[in-house]
């Protein structure tokens, strides 16, 4: 195996992922008639039959290039590389940068390779200075080599391949399934073999290898690495998927390759990770064309001049590999890691996190609010065996003269089921079901204008919750007990400024059951579009530990179309809520008006127990990426019905400007200018009915709110 080809996997580390299931690779998995026999008697680790199969795979892999009839080949590769961020492992992902590449591949016996980058285009969605190594943009042409190295040896180095010489003494093997891989032009009978290192505390691959039943050729590989394999402390995981296809009826050569790697900040628990997700499709093979040996002299990877690369005509869009209708092939790269946890314990795949500083968001450690004044508080987090993770936050609200404490423990249970436990004292809760602004904007607005876009009250208590995926959505069931206390204005103690009054909502205890179902946005929804929604039902009853009786339901949805004419994007949003019951607390009403609902009206000028709001926004780039334009219209309605709602409304109006129902719909229209990748948006809105006013809204891109 050539050193260049081995190092080439690093490129694979940023340039290979899943492609359309309709293409020429294993698109479907069907049960084989031999499956029952395999499951009945040959499912143990290292049984003689599977060791013999692994031995044959090692021999076959070492001799595939010795075919005297194969002297050279050339091929084309087309792929995408995406740089994304998330808010923690398993959370929604947003695009930072996209690259699209075209390569010409050349191979000559014995193992000489060269790759030429003939086309490339890129687009930044958020500012970044990421620069990929040249070998991050190429294809693996040797099934990873006998010793796997990634990131030029800085991420993973010299990890033994499970089908390399010596692997039988290093790895364990288990025959997991007997399958038929259905290709467009043939069916291939394969064995699915699970692989793990004998010592999971050391470096090694973990995953599945699909071997031809008759030939023991490697048809497909899906794997990740043990935690001990990672040399880079910021590396969270690295998942790989390799697919080969049978060319000319005899050569198993690359067809599709995919990787995903994630990094996070090890010294700090912060809800942010950087993800590189990439994919390549290889085809148009030509065999024995007489490539001269002199062609392989010089660097193994080179590129055409920039003008020629930029002029290349791609057949697919820049975001094609992010579109789930195009790019998803089973199993996905996310499922590869999940499957690995069935082979070895999660603790062997992820480093145990020690005690470190926790910053769930900037406002969790430093903020300024009407009810709290200046708040300062550190946080700590720690990982535990089995993948559990705990976070402890504490601080002091200077203006309110109150200590704040909050603890949270996340415990993975069987499969994808997670248990959440939390307890808190003097948590600054908000009446509004959907936050109207980021925490950083709220702090600046409170300091400069006396408004923090919150309706605060104090909550102390605790609860437990279970979370589990449900189809494309995430389901959550929770029970909690809380003691509520109304907040008062505390900001005057620090800065002499006129502040909006803090509503004196109800005091009391509440025991509640919460059901939530949420479909998060697709990865890079800003590029590929899609629908995301969420629904929540909360119920409380009077009891020895509860003073309120109500049922509250909320639902919210958004649809994004990013690729309209002339590069404009359309976003539709809608939300609705209703609460009823024998004793509705004031903090379960729905305030409407101003940013977060219907722009062009006084903030939360209206309130009731029934609410509906909707918005439409058309946006496009004017000077990419520095200036964009947005036009929008908001509509909304809120009403109060029932004696319990009227009592809650009276409590709401004890302090502050009187608020009540709307007289028909509210309508607000406006325009905004987005600056520097639309990170900062300045909007001017006008309410058209019921005392609408001019409103200036300065806000940060909503995808960044969790950090702020």
PDB file of N, CA and C in Angstrom, residues 161-237:
ATOM      1  N   UNK A 161      -6.116  -2.036  10.510  1.00  0.00           N
ATOM      2  CA  UNK A 161      -7.333  -2.344   9.754  1.00  0.00           C
ATOM      3  C   UNK A 161      -7.821  -3.739  10.141  1.00  0.00           C
ATOM      4  N   UNK A 162      -9.124  -3.961  10.267  1.00  0.00           N
ATOM      5  CA  UNK A 162      -9.626  -5.286  10.667  1.00  0.00           C
ATOM      6  C   UNK A 162      -9.442  -6.369   9.619  1.00  0.00           C
ATOM      7  N   UNK A 163      -8.984  -5.999   8.408  1.00  0.00           N
ATOM      8  CA  UNK A 163      -8.672  -7.008   7.397  1.00  0.00           C
ATOM      9  C   UNK A 163      -7.225  -6.860   6.938  1.00  0.00           C
ATOM     10  N   UNK A 164      -6.356  -6.450   7.861  1.00  0.00           N
ATOM     11  CA  UNK A 164      -4.929  -6.333   7.570  1.00  0.00           C
ATOM     12  C   UNK A 164      -4.185  -7.507   8.192  1.00  0.00           C
ATOM     13  N   UNK A 165      -2.980  -7.811   7.715  1.00  0.00           N
ATOM     14  CA  UNK A 165      -2.188  -8.865   8.357  1.00  0.00           C
ATOM     15  C   UNK A 165      -2.030  -8.595   9.856  1.00  0.00           C
ATOM     16  N   UNK A 166      -2.252  -9.618  10.669  1.00  0.00           N
ATOM     17  CA  UNK A 166      -2.168  -9.482  12.116  1.00  0.00           C
ATOM     18  C   UNK A 166      -3.474  -9.135  12.783  1.00  0.00           C
ATOM     19  N   UNK A 167      -4.522  -8.874  11.999  1.00  0.00           N
ATOM     20  CA  UNK A 167      -5.791  -8.441  12.583  1.00  0.00           C
ATOM     21  C   UNK A 167      -6.473  -9.546  13.383  1.00  0.00           C
ATOM     22  N   UNK A 168      -6.256 -10.814  13.023  1.00  0.00           N
ATOM     23  CA  UNK A 168      -6.918 -11.912  13.739  1.00  0.00           C
ATOM     24  C   UNK A 168      -6.518 -11.951  15.207  1.00  0.00           C
ATOM     25  N   UNK A 169      -5.306 -11.527  15.516  1.00  0.00           N
ATOM     26  CA  UNK A 169      -4.849 -11.526  16.904  1.00  0.00           C
ATOM     27  C   UNK A 169      -5.244 -10.235  17.617  1.00  0.00           C
ATOM     28  N   UNK A 170      -5.650  -9.229  16.865  1.00  0.00           N
ATOM     29  CA  UNK A 170      -5.940  -7.912  17.443  1.00  0.00           C
ATOM     30  C   UNK A 170      -7.437  -7.677  17.627  1.00  0.00           C
ATOM     31  N   UNK A 171      -8.254  -8.216  16.692  1.00  0.00           N
ATOM     32  CA  UNK A 171      -9.689  -7.948  16.695  1.00  0.00           C
ATOM     33  C   UNK A 171     -10.485  -9.196  17.055  1.00  0.00           C
ATOM     34  N   UNK A 172     -11.732  -8.951  17.458  1.00  0.00           N
ATOM     35  CA  UNK A 172     -12.730 -10.000  17.611  1.00  0.00           C
ATOM     36  C   UNK A 172     -13.770  -9.819  16.514  1.00  0.00           C
ATOM     37  N   UNK A 173     -14.342 -10.945  16.066  1.00  0.00           N
ATOM     38  CA  UNK A 173     -15.295 -10.925  14.961  1.00  0.00           C
ATOM     39  C   UNK A 173     -16.539 -11.717  15.361  1.00  0.00           C
ATOM     40  N   UNK A 174     -17.682 -11.247  14.870  1.00  0.00           N
ATOM     41  CA  UNK A 174     -18.931 -11.972  15.109  1.00  0.00           C
ATOM     42  C   UNK A 174     -19.789 -11.904  13.855  1.00  0.00           C
ATOM     43  N   UNK A 175     -20.296 -13.046  13.437  1.00  0.00           N
ATOM     44  CA  UNK A 175     -21.185 -13.108  12.281  1.00  0.00           C
ATOM     45  C   UNK A 175     -22.568 -12.646  12.724  1.00  0.00           C
ATOM     46  N   UNK A 176     -22.983 -11.477  12.234  1.00  0.00           N
ATOM     47  CA  UNK A 176     -24.208 -10.853  12.719  1.00  0.00           C
ATOM     48  C   UNK A 176     -25.398 -11.078  11.815  1.00  0.00           C
ATOM     49  N   UNK A 177     -25.166 -11.290  10.523  1.00  0.00           N
ATOM     50  CA  UNK A 177     -26.297 -11.391   9.608  1.00  0.00           C
ATOM     51  C   UNK A 177     -25.832 -11.970   8.286  1.00  0.00           C
ATOM     52  N   UNK A 178     -26.791 -12.474   7.540  1.00  0.00           N
ATOM     53  CA  UNK A 178     -26.569 -12.928   6.169  1.00  0.00           C
ATOM     54  C   UNK A 178     -27.551 -12.177   5.295  1.00  0.00           C
ATOM     55  N   UNK A 179     -27.026 -11.426   4.329  1.00  0.00           N
ATOM     56  CA  UNK A 179     -27.845 -10.479   3.592  1.00  0.00           C
ATOM     57  C   UNK A 179     -27.624 -10.586   2.096  1.00  0.00           C
ATOM     58  N   UNK A 180     -28.578 -10.009   1.381  1.00  0.00           N
ATOM     59  CA  UNK A 180     -28.422  -9.786  -0.049  1.00  0.00           C
ATOM     60  C   UNK A 180     -28.410  -8.284  -0.292  1.00  0.00           C
ATOM     61  N   UNK A 181     -27.281  -7.780  -0.784  1.00  0.00           N
ATOM     62  CA  UNK A 181     -27.211  -6.383  -1.180  1.00  0.00           C
ATOM     63  C   UNK A 181     -27.726  -6.275  -2.606  1.00  0.00           C
ATOM     64  N   UNK A 182     -28.778  -5.486  -2.791  1.00  0.00           N
ATOM     65  CA  UNK A 182     -29.408  -5.355  -4.096  1.00  0.00           C
ATOM     66  C   UNK A 182     -28.829  -4.143  -4.809  1.00  0.00           C
ATOM     67  N   UNK A 183     -28.051  -4.389  -5.854  1.00  0.00           N
ATOM     68  CA  UNK A 183     -27.500  -3.336  -6.688  1.00  0.00           C
ATOM     69  C   UNK A 183     -28.368  -3.191  -7.927  1.00  0.00           C
ATOM     70  N   UNK A 184     -28.268  -2.075  -8.618  1.00  0.00           N
ATOM     71  CA  UNK A 184     -29.110  -1.900  -9.800  1.00  0.00           C
ATOM     72  C   UNK A 184     -28.938  -2.995 -10.842  1.00  0.00           C
ATOM     73  N   UNK A 185     -27.726  -3.554 -10.974  1.00  0.00           N
ATOM     74  CA  UNK A 185     -27.497  -4.527 -12.036  1.00  0.00           C
ATOM     75  C   UNK A 185     -27.215  -5.933 -11.532  1.00  0.00           C
ATOM     76  N   UNK A 186     -27.226  -6.152 -10.212  1.00  0.00           N
ATOM     77  CA  UNK A 186     -26.933  -7.487  -9.698  1.00  0.00           C
ATOM     78  C   UNK A 186     -27.308  -7.565  -8.226  1.00  0.00           C
ATOM     79  N   UNK A 187     -27.359  -8.774  -7.705  1.00  0.00           N
ATOM     80  CA  UNK A 187     -27.520  -9.022  -6.285  1.00  0.00           C
ATOM     81  C   UNK A 187     -26.247  -9.669  -5.760  1.00  0.00           C
ATOM     82  N   UNK A 188     -25.784  -9.206  -4.598  1.00  0.00           N
ATOM     83  CA  UNK A 188     -24.546  -9.710  -4.021  1.00  0.00           C
ATOM     84  C   UNK A 188     -24.858 -10.322  -2.664  1.00  0.00           C
ATOM     85  N   UNK A 189     -24.507 -11.591  -2.498  1.00  0.00           N
ATOM     86  CA  UNK A 189     -24.705 -12.279  -1.228  1.00  0.00           C
ATOM     87  C   UNK A 189     -23.534 -11.951  -0.305  1.00  0.00           C
ATOM     88  N   UNK A 190     -23.831 -11.430   0.886  1.00  0.00           N
ATOM     89  CA  UNK A 190     -22.774 -11.009   1.799  1.00  0.00           C
ATOM     90  C   UNK A 190     -23.068 -11.486   3.213  1.00  0.00           C
ATOM     91  N   UNK A 191     -22.002 -11.523   3.998  1.00  0.00           N
ATOM     92  CA  UNK A 191     -22.109 -11.711   5.436  1.00  0.00           C
ATOM     93  C   UNK A 191     -21.795 -10.380   6.112  1.00  0.00           C
ATOM     94  N   UNK A 192     -22.615 -10.035   7.080  1.00  0.00           N
ATOM     95  CA  UNK A 192     -22.348  -8.862   7.908  1.00  0.00           C
ATOM     96  C   UNK A 192     -21.568  -9.320   9.133  1.00  0.00           C
ATOM     97  N   UNK A 193     -20.342  -8.835   9.266  1.00  0.00           N
ATOM     98  CA  UNK A 193     -19.454  -9.254  10.352  1.00  0.00           C
ATOM     99  C   UNK A 193     -19.191  -8.057  11.258  1.00  0.00           C
ATOM    100  N   UNK A 194     -19.509  -8.214  12.534  1.00  0.00           N
ATOM    101  CA  UNK A 194     -19.206  -7.177  13.516  1.00  0.00           C
ATOM    102  C   UNK A 194     -17.756  -7.311  13.976  1.00  0.00           C
ATOM    103  N   UNK A 195     -17.114  -6.168  14.173  1.00  0.00           N
ATOM    104  CA  UNK A 195     -15.689  -6.138  14.510  1.00  0.00           C
ATOM    105  C   UNK A 195     -15.478  -5.217  15.705  1.00  0.00           C
ATOM    106  N   UNK A 196     -14.610  -5.654  16.616  1.00  0.00           N
ATOM    107  CA  UNK A 196     -14.200  -4.809  17.739  1.00  0.00           C
ATOM    108  C   UNK A 196     -12.815  -5.235  18.200  1.00  0.00           C
ATOM    109  N   UNK A 197     -12.025  -4.332  18.768  1.00  0.00           N
ATOM    110  CA  UNK A 197     -10.698  -4.729  19.259  1.00  0.00           C
ATOM    111  C   UNK A 197     -10.821  -5.616  20.494  1.00  0.00           C
ATOM    112  N   UNK A 198      -9.880  -6.539  20.649  1.00  0.00           N
ATOM    113  CA  UNK A 198      -9.886  -7.402  21.828  1.00  0.00           C
ATOM    114  C   UNK A 198      -9.744  -6.575  23.107  1.00  0.00           C
ATOM    115  N   UNK A 199      -8.982  -5.507  23.024  1.00  0.00           N
ATOM    116  CA  UNK A 199      -8.833  -4.606  24.162  1.00  0.00           C
ATOM    117  C   UNK A 199      -9.523  -3.291  23.816  1.00  0.00           C
ATOM    118  N   UNK A 200     -10.771  -3.087  24.240  1.00  0.00           N
ATOM    119  CA  UNK A 200     -11.477  -1.853  23.858  1.00  0.00           C
ATOM    120  C   UNK A 200     -10.916  -0.607  24.516  1.00  0.00           C
ATOM    121  N   UNK A 201     -10.010  -0.775  25.486  1.00  0.00           N
ATOM    122  CA  UNK A 201      -9.366   0.389  26.083  1.00  0.00           C
ATOM    123  C   UNK A 201      -8.240   0.932  25.205  1.00  0.00           C
ATOM    124  N   UNK A 202      -7.866   0.191  24.174  1.00  0.00           N
ATOM    125  CA  UNK A 202      -6.818   0.621  23.269  1.00  0.00           C
ATOM    126  C   UNK A 202      -7.392   1.101  21.952  1.00  0.00           C
ATOM    127  N   UNK A 203      -6.535   1.532  21.023  1.00  0.00           N
ATOM    128  CA  UNK A 203      -7.010   2.009  19.722  1.00  0.00           C
ATOM    129  C   UNK A 203      -7.558   0.866  18.879  1.00  0.00           C
ATOM    130  N   UNK A 204      -8.546   1.171  18.064  1.00  0.00           N
ATOM    131  CA  UNK A 204      -9.105   0.163  17.181  1.00  0.00           C
ATOM    132  C   UNK A 204     -10.381   0.638  16.520  1.00  0.00           C
ATOM    133  N   UNK A 205     -10.778  -0.061  15.442  1.00  0.00           N
ATOM    134  CA  UNK A 205     -12.031   0.216  14.759  1.00  0.00           C
ATOM    135  C   UNK A 205     -13.148  -0.602  15.388  1.00  0.00           C
ATOM    136  N   UNK A 206     -14.360  -0.044  15.360  1.00  0.00           N
ATOM    137  CA  UNK A 206     -15.553  -0.729  15.844  1.00  0.00           C
ATOM    138  C   UNK A 206     -16.641  -0.530  14.800  1.00  0.00           C
ATOM    139  N   UNK A 207     -17.239  -1.627  14.342  1.00  0.00           N
ATOM    140  CA  UNK A 207     -18.304  -1.476  13.369  1.00  0.00           C
ATOM    141  C   UNK A 207     -18.600  -2.748  12.623  1.00  0.00           C
ATOM    142  N   UNK A 208     -19.067  -2.597  11.381  1.00  0.00           N
ATOM    143  CA  UNK A 208     -19.502  -3.717  10.558  1.00  0.00           C
ATOM    144  C   UNK A 208     -18.721  -3.750   9.251  1.00  0.00           C
ATOM    145  N   UNK A 209     -18.346  -4.973   8.856  1.00  0.00           N
ATOM    146  CA  UNK A 209     -17.708  -5.208   7.568  1.00  0.00           C
ATOM    147  C   UNK A 209     -18.577  -6.202   6.808  1.00  0.00           C
ATOM    148  N   UNK A 210     -18.954  -5.861   5.587  1.00  0.00           N
ATOM    149  CA  UNK A 210     -19.774  -6.738   4.756  1.00  0.00           C
ATOM    150  C   UNK A 210     -18.858  -7.458   3.770  1.00  0.00           C
ATOM    151  N   UNK A 211     -18.814  -8.781   3.869  1.00  0.00           N
ATOM    152  CA  UNK A 211     -17.905  -9.593   3.067  1.00  0.00           C
ATOM    153  C   UNK A 211     -18.689 -10.438   2.077  1.00  0.00           C
ATOM    154  N   UNK A 212     -18.188 -10.480   0.834  1.00  0.00           N
ATOM    155  CA  UNK A 212     -18.797 -11.351  -0.153  1.00  0.00           C
ATOM    156  C   UNK A 212     -18.823 -12.790   0.325  1.00  0.00           C
ATOM    157  N   UNK A 213     -19.954 -13.446   0.187  1.00  0.00           N
ATOM    158  CA  UNK A 213     -20.107 -14.783   0.761  1.00  0.00           C
ATOM    159  C   UNK A 213     -19.166 -15.793   0.118  1.00  0.00           C
ATOM    160  N   UNK A 214     -18.934 -15.663  -1.163  1.00  0.00           N
ATOM    161  CA  UNK A 214     -18.076 -16.625  -1.851  1.00  0.00           C
ATOM    162  C   UNK A 214     -16.624 -16.167  -1.882  1.00  0.00           C
ATOM    163  N   UNK A 215     -16.404 -14.872  -2.151  1.00  0.00           N
ATOM    164  CA  UNK A 215     -15.035 -14.400  -2.369  1.00  0.00           C
ATOM    165  C   UNK A 215     -14.379 -13.810  -1.133  1.00  0.00           C
ATOM    166  N   UNK A 216     -15.168 -13.410  -0.125  1.00  0.00           N
ATOM    167  CA  UNK A 216     -14.686 -12.703   1.067  1.00  0.00           C
ATOM    168  C   UNK A 216     -14.134 -11.325   0.724  1.00  0.00           C
ATOM    169  N   UNK A 217     -14.488 -10.772  -0.434  1.00  0.00           N
ATOM    170  CA  UNK A 217     -14.125  -9.394  -0.751  1.00  0.00           C
ATOM    171  C   UNK A 217     -14.873  -8.437   0.173  1.00  0.00           C
ATOM    172  N   UNK A 218     -14.240  -7.312   0.502  1.00  0.00           N
ATOM    173  CA  UNK A 218     -14.914  -6.273   1.282  1.00  0.00           C
ATOM    174  C   UNK A 218     -15.844  -5.500   0.351  1.00  0.00           C
ATOM    175  N   UNK A 219     -17.125  -5.654   0.583  1.00  0.00           N
ATOM    176  CA  UNK A 219     -18.123  -4.964  -0.222  1.00  0.00           C
ATOM    177  C   UNK A 219     -18.478  -3.617   0.406  1.00  0.00           C
ATOM    178  N   UNK A 220     -18.481  -3.590   1.730  1.00  0.00           N
ATOM    179  CA  UNK A 220     -18.902  -2.379   2.419  1.00  0.00           C
ATOM    180  C   UNK A 220     -18.315  -2.378   3.826  1.00  0.00           C
ATOM    181  N   UNK A 221     -18.022  -1.184   4.346  1.00  0.00           N
ATOM    182  CA  UNK A 221     -17.557  -1.013   5.724  1.00  0.00           C
ATOM    183  C   UNK A 221     -18.294   0.152   6.363  1.00  0.00           C
ATOM    184  N   UNK A 222     -18.690  -0.033   7.627  1.00  0.00           N
ATOM    185  CA  UNK A 222     -19.298   1.033   8.420  1.00  0.00           C
ATOM    186  C   UNK A 222     -18.637   0.978   9.783  1.00  0.00           C
ATOM    187  N   UNK A 223     -17.896   1.994  10.158  1.00  0.00           N
ATOM    188  CA  UNK A 223     -17.144   1.881  11.403  1.00  0.00           C
ATOM    189  C   UNK A 223     -16.896   3.237  12.034  1.00  0.00           C
ATOM    190  N   UNK A 224     -16.553   3.176  13.304  1.00  0.00           N
ATOM    191  CA  UNK A 224     -16.053   4.315  14.048  1.00  0.00           C
ATOM    192  C   UNK A 224     -14.831   3.832  14.815  1.00  0.00           C
ATOM    193  N   UNK A 225     -14.385   4.585  15.813  1.00  0.00           N
ATOM    194  CA  UNK A 225     -13.149   4.254  16.515  1.00  0.00           C
ATOM    195  C   UNK A 225     -13.367   4.277  18.021  1.00  0.00           C
ATOM    196  N   UNK A 226     -12.545   3.525  18.728  1.00  0.00           N
ATOM    197  CA  UNK A 226     -12.545   3.631  20.181  1.00  0.00           C
ATOM    198  C   UNK A 226     -11.984   4.989  20.588  1.00  0.00           C
ATOM    199  N   UNK A 227     -12.327   5.412  21.793  1.00  0.00           N
ATOM    200  CA  UNK A 227     -11.865   6.718  22.270  1.00  0.00           C
ATOM    201  C   UNK A 227     -10.349   6.789  22.325  1.00  0.00           C
ATOM    202  N   UNK A 228      -9.697   5.650  22.611  1.00  0.00           N
ATOM    203  CA  UNK A 228      -8.237   5.640  22.712  1.00  0.00           C
ATOM    204  C   UNK A 228      -7.559   5.858  21.366  1.00  0.00           C
ATOM    205  N   UNK A 229      -8.300   5.769  20.272  1.00  0.00           N
ATOM    206  CA  UNK A 229      -7.715   5.962  18.944  1.00  0.00           C
ATOM    207  C   UNK A 229      -7.461   7.427  18.629  1.00  0.00           C
ATOM    208  N   UNK A 230      -8.170   8.335  19.301  1.00  0.00           N
ATOM    209  CA  UNK A 230      -8.122   9.740  18.931  1.00  0.00           C
ATOM    210  C   UNK A 230      -6.926  10.429  19.581  1.00  0.00           C
ATOM    211  N   UNK A 231      -6.088  11.015  18.748  1.00  0.00           N
ATOM    212  CA  UNK A 231      -4.932  11.755  19.234  1.00  0.00           C
ATOM    213  C   UNK A 231      -5.274  13.209  19.526  1.00  0.00           C
ATOM    214  N   UNK A 232      -6.303  13.714  18.885  1.00  0.00           N
ATOM    215  CA  UNK A 232      -6.741  15.095  19.064  1.00  0.00           C
ATOM    216  C   UNK A 232      -7.791  15.132  20.170  1.00  0.00           C
ATOM    217  N   UNK A 233      -7.513  15.856  21.244  1.00  0.00           N
ATOM    218  CA  UNK A 233      -8.427  15.895  22.380  1.00  0.00           C
ATOM    219  C   UNK A 233      -9.767  16.526  22.042  1.00  0.00           C
ATOM    220  N   UNK A 234      -9.824  17.340  20.998  1.00  0.00           N
ATOM    221  CA  UNK A 234     -11.092  17.976  20.646  1.00  0.00           C
ATOM    222  C   UNK A 234     -11.988  17.064  19.818  1.00  0.00           C
ATOM    223  N   UNK A 235     -11.482  15.926  19.370  1.00  0.00           N
ATOM    224  CA  UNK A 235     -12.248  15.031  18.514  1.00  0.00           C
ATOM    225  C   UNK A 235     -13.235  14.233  19.355  1.00  0.00           C
ATOM    226  N   UNK A 236     -14.512  14.373  19.040  1.00  0.00           N
ATOM    227  CA  UNK A 236     -15.568  13.673  19.771  1.00  0.00           C
ATOM    228  C   UNK A 236     -15.828  12.298  19.167  1.00  0.00           C
ATOM    229  N   UNK A 237     -15.975  12.236  17.841  1.00  0.00           N
ATOM    230  CA  UNK A 237     -16.135  10.950  17.172  1.00  0.00           C
ATOM    231  C   UNK A 237     -15.774  11.091  15.704  1.00  0.00           C
TER     232      UNK A 237
END
